Structure formats: C-alpha cells, structure tokens
PDB file of C-alpha atoms in Angstrom:
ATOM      1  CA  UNK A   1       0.000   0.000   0.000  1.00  0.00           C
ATOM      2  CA  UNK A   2       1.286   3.297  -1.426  1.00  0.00           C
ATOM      3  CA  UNK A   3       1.491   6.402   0.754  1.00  0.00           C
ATOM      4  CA  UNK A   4      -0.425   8.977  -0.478  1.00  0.00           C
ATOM      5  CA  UNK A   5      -2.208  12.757   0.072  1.00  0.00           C
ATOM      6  CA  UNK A   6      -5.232  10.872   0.855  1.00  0.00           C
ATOM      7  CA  UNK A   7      -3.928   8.291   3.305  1.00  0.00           C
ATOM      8  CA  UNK A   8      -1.534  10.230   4.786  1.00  0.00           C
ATOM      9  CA  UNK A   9      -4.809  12.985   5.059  1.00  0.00           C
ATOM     10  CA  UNK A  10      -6.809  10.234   6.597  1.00  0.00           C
ATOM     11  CA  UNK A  11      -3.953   9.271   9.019  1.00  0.00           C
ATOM     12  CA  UNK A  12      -3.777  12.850  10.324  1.00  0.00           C
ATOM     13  CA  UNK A  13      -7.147  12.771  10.507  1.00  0.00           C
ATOM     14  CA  UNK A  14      -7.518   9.818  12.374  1.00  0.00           C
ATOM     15  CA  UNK A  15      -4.852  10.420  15.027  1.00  0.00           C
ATOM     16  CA  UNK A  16      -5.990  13.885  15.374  1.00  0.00           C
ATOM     17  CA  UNK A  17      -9.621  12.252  16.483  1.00  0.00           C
ATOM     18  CA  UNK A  18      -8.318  10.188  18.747  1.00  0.00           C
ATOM     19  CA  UNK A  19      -6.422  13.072  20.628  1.00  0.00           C
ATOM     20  CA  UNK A  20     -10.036  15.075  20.543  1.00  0.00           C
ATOM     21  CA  UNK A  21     -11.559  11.964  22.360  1.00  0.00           C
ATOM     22  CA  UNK A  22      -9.043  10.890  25.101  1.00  0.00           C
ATOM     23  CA  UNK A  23      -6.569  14.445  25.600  1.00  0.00           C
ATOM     24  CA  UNK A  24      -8.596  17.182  24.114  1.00  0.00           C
ATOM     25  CA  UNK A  25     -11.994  16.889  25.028  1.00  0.00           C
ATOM     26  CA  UNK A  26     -11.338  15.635  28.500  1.00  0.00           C
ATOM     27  CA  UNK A  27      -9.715  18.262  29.612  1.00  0.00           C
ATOM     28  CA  UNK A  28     -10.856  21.368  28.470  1.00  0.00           C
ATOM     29  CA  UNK A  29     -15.047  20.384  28.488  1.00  0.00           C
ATOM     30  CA  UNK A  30     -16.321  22.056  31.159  1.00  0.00           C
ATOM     31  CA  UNK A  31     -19.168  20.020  33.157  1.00  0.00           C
ATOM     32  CA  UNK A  32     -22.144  21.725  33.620  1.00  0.00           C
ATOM     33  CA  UNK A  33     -25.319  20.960  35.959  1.00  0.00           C
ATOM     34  CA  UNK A  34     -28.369  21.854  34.121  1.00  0.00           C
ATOM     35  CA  UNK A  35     -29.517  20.296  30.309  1.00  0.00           C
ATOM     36  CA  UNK A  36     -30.175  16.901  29.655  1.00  0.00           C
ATOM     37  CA  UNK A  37     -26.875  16.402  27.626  1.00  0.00           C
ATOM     38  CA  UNK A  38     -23.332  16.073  28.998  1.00  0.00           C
ATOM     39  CA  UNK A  39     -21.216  19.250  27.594  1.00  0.00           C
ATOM     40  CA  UNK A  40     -19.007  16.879  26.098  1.00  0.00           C
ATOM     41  CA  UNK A  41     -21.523  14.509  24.260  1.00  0.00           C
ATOM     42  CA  UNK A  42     -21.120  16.043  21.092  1.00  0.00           C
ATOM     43  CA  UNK A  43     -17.767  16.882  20.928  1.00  0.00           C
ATOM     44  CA  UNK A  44     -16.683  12.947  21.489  1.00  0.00           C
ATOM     45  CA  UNK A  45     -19.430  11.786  18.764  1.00  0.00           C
ATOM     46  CA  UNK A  46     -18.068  14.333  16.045  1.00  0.00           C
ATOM     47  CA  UNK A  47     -14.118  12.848  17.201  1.00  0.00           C
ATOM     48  CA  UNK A  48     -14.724   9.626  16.770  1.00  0.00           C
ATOM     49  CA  UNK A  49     -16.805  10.866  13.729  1.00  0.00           C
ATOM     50  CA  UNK A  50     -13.780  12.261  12.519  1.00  0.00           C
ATOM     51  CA  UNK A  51     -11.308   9.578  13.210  1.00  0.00           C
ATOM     52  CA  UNK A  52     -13.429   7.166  11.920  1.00  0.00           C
ATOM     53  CA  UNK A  53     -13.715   9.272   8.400  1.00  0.00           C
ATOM     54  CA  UNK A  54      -9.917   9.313   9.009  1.00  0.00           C
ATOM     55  CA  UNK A  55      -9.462   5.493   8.612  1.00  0.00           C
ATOM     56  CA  UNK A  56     -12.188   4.770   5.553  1.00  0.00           C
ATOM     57  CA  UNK A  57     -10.116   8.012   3.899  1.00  0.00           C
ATOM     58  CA  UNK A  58      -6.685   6.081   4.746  1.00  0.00           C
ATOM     59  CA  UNK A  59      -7.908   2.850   3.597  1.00  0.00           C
ATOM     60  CA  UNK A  60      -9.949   3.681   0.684  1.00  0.00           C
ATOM     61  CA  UNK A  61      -8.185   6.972  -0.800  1.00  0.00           C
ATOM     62  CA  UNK A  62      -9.954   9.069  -3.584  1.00  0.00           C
ATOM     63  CA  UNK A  63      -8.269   9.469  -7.150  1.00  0.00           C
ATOM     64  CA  UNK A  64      -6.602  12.450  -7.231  1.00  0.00           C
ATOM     65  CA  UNK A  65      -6.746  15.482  -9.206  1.00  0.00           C
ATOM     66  CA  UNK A  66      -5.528  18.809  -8.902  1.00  0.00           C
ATOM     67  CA  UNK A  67      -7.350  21.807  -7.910  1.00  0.00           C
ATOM     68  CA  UNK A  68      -7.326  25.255 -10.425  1.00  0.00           C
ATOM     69  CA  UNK A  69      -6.112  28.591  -8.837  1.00  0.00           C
ATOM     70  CA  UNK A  70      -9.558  29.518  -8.813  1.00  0.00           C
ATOM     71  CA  UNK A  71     -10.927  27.081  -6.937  1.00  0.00           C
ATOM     72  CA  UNK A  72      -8.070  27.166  -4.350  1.00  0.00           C
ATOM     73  CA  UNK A  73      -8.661  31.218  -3.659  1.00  0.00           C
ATOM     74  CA  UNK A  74     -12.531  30.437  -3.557  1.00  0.00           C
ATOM     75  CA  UNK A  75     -11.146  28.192  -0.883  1.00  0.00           C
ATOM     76  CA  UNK A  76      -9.210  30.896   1.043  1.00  0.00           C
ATOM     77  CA  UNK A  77     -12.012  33.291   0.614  1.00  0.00           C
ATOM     78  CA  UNK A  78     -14.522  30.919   1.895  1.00  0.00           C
ATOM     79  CA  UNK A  79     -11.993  30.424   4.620  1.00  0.00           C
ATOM     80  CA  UNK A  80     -11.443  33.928   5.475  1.00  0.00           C
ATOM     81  CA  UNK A  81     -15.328  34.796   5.919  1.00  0.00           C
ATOM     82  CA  UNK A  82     -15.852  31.689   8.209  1.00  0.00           C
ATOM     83  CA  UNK A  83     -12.813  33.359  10.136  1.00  0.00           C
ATOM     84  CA  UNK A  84     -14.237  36.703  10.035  1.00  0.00           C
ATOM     85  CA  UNK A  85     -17.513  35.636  10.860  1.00  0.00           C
ATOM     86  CA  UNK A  86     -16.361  33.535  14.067  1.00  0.00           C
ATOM     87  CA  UNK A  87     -14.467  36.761  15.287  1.00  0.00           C
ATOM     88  CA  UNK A  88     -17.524  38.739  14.911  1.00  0.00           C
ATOM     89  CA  UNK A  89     -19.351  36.500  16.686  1.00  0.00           C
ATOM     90  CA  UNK A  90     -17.754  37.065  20.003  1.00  0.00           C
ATOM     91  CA  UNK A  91     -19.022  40.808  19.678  1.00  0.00           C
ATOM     92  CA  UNK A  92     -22.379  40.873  17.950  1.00  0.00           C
ATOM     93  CA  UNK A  93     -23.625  36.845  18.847  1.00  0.00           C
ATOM     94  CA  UNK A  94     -24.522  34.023  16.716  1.00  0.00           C
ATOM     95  CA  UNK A  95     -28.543  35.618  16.191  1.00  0.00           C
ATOM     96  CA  UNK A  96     -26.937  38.757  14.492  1.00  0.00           C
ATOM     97  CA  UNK A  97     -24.024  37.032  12.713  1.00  0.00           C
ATOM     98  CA  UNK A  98     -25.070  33.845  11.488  1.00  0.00           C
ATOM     99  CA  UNK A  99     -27.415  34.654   9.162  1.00  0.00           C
ATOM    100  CA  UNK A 100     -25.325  37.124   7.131  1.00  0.00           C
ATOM    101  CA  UNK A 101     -22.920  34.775   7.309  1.00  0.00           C
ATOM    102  CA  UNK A 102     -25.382  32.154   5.837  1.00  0.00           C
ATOM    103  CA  UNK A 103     -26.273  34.798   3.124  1.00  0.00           C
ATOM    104  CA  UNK A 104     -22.442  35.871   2.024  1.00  0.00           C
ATOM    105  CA  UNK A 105     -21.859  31.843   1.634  1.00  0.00           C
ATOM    106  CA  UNK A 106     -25.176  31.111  -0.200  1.00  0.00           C
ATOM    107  CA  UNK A 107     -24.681  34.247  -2.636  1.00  0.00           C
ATOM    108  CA  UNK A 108     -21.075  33.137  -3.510  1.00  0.00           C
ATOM    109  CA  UNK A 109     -21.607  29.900  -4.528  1.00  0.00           C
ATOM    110  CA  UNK A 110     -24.590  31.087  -6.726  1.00  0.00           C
ATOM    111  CA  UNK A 111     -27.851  30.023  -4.357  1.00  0.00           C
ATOM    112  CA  UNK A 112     -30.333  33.097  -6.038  1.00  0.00           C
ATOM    113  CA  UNK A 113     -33.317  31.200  -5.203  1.00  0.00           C
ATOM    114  CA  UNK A 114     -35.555  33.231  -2.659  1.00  0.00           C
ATOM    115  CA  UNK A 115     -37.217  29.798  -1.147  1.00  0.00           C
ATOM    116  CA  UNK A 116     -33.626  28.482  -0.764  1.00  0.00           C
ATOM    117  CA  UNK A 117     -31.964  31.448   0.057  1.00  0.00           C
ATOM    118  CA  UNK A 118     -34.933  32.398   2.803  1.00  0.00           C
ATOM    119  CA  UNK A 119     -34.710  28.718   4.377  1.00  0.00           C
ATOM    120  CA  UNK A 120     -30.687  29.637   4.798  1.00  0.00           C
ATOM    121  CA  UNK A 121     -30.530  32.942   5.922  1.00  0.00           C
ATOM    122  CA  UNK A 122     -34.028  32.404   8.340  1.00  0.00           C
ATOM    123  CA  UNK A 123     -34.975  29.004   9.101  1.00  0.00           C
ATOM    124  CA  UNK A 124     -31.924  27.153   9.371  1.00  0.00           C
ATOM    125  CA  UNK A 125     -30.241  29.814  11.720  1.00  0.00           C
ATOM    126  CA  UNK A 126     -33.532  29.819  13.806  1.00  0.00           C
ATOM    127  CA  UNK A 127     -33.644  26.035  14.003  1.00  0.00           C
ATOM    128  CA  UNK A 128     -30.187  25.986  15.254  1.00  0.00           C
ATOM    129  CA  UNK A 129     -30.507  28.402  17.856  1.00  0.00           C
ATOM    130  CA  UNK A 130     -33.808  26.647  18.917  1.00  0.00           C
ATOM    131  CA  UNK A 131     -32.208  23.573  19.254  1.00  0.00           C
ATOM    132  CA  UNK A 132     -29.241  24.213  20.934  1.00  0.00           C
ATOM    133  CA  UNK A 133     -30.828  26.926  23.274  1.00  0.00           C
ATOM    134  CA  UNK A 134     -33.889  25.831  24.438  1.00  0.00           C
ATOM    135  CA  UNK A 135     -34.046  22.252  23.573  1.00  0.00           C
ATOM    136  CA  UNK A 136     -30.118  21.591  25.299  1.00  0.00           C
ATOM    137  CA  UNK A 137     -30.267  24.612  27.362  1.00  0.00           C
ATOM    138  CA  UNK A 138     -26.730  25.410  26.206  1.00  0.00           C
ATOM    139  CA  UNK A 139     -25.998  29.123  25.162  1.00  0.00           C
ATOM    140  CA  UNK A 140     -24.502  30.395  22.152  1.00  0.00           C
ATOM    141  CA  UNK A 141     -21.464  33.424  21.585  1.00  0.00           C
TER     142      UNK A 141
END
C-alpha cells in the first residue's frame, strides 16, 4: 500500500480524532449541571466521527486530481469569511451574525433562489438556535 495525500490525510485525521476523544476533550469540556446532555456529548461523537472518516479516507483513498487557482482562492475566501464571521461573533452573537454569514456563503456559490436562500438565511439559523438553546439549554457566543 502506497502512501499517499489521501492516506496520509486520513492518518492525520484519524490520530488527530483520537487526541479530541481521550486528551482534548477531557480536559478542556467544562461540566455543567443543568440540560439533559453532557457538555461533552457532542464533541466525542463528532471525534470519533472524525477519526473514523480518518481510517475509511486512509484505507480507501480518492483518485486524485488537482485543484485550479480559482478554486483554491474560492477556498481561502470561503476560509477567510468563516474566520471573520467567528471573530464577529464574540461581539455581535450568533442571532446577528449567522445569518449574514449564511447569506455571504449562499450568494457566492450562486444560491439566487428566494425559497432556498430564505430557508438559509431564516430558518436554518432559527432552528439551530432553537435547538441548541432551548431544547439543550446550552448558550450560544
């Protein structure tokens, strides 16, 4: 078995699951009293998620191609605005934020559909904020 982007990919992302789940997560989870969900619930499922992805990735790898300039700065802008947008989230909150953000992301790669583009910008957001603050009791930035 050839090394590989892919494998070697999927071996990153496999050990870097694994040290989510037993180092990462452990230790910096905070516990918390009220909800029905242990704080660190999620973050272990999406780990082991992840370093399960890791291993099918590693073991089954894709066939290659390379990526234009364009689509690599689309990359860096998409990037950038996910940065930008998690920033300004610790000022304004996720209510104000996210669905801008949902918006900018939605017009870029071409969404101009109003029932798509309202479900995005409106619903979605909505939904996640009603399930992870009143149905978890958890808070968002």
């Amino acid at each position: 078995m050839m090394l590989s982007a892919d494998r070697a990919t999927g071996l990153f992302f496999f050990v870097a699951g694994l040290v989510c789940y037993f180092m990462i997560i452990p230790n910096y989870v905070e516990t918390a009293d009220s909800g029905s969900l242990h704080p660190d619930t999620f973050p272990n499922a999406l780990s082991i998620l992840i370093a399960i992805c890791g291993v099918i990735l590693a073991l089954k790898p894709t066939n290659h191609r390379v990526h234009s300039v364009r689509e690599m700065a689309m990359t860096a802008v998409y990037f950038a605005i996910l940065c930008a947008s998690v920033y300004a989230m610790t000022f304004f909150g996720y209510v104000f934020v996210s669905p801008v953000l949902a918006l900018v992301l939605m017009l870029l790669i071409g969404e101009r559909r109003p029932l798509w583009l309202f479900s995005g910008v409106v619903v979605t957001p909505a939904l996640i904020w009603w399930l992870i603050e009143i149905v978890l009791e958890r808070g968002l930035p």
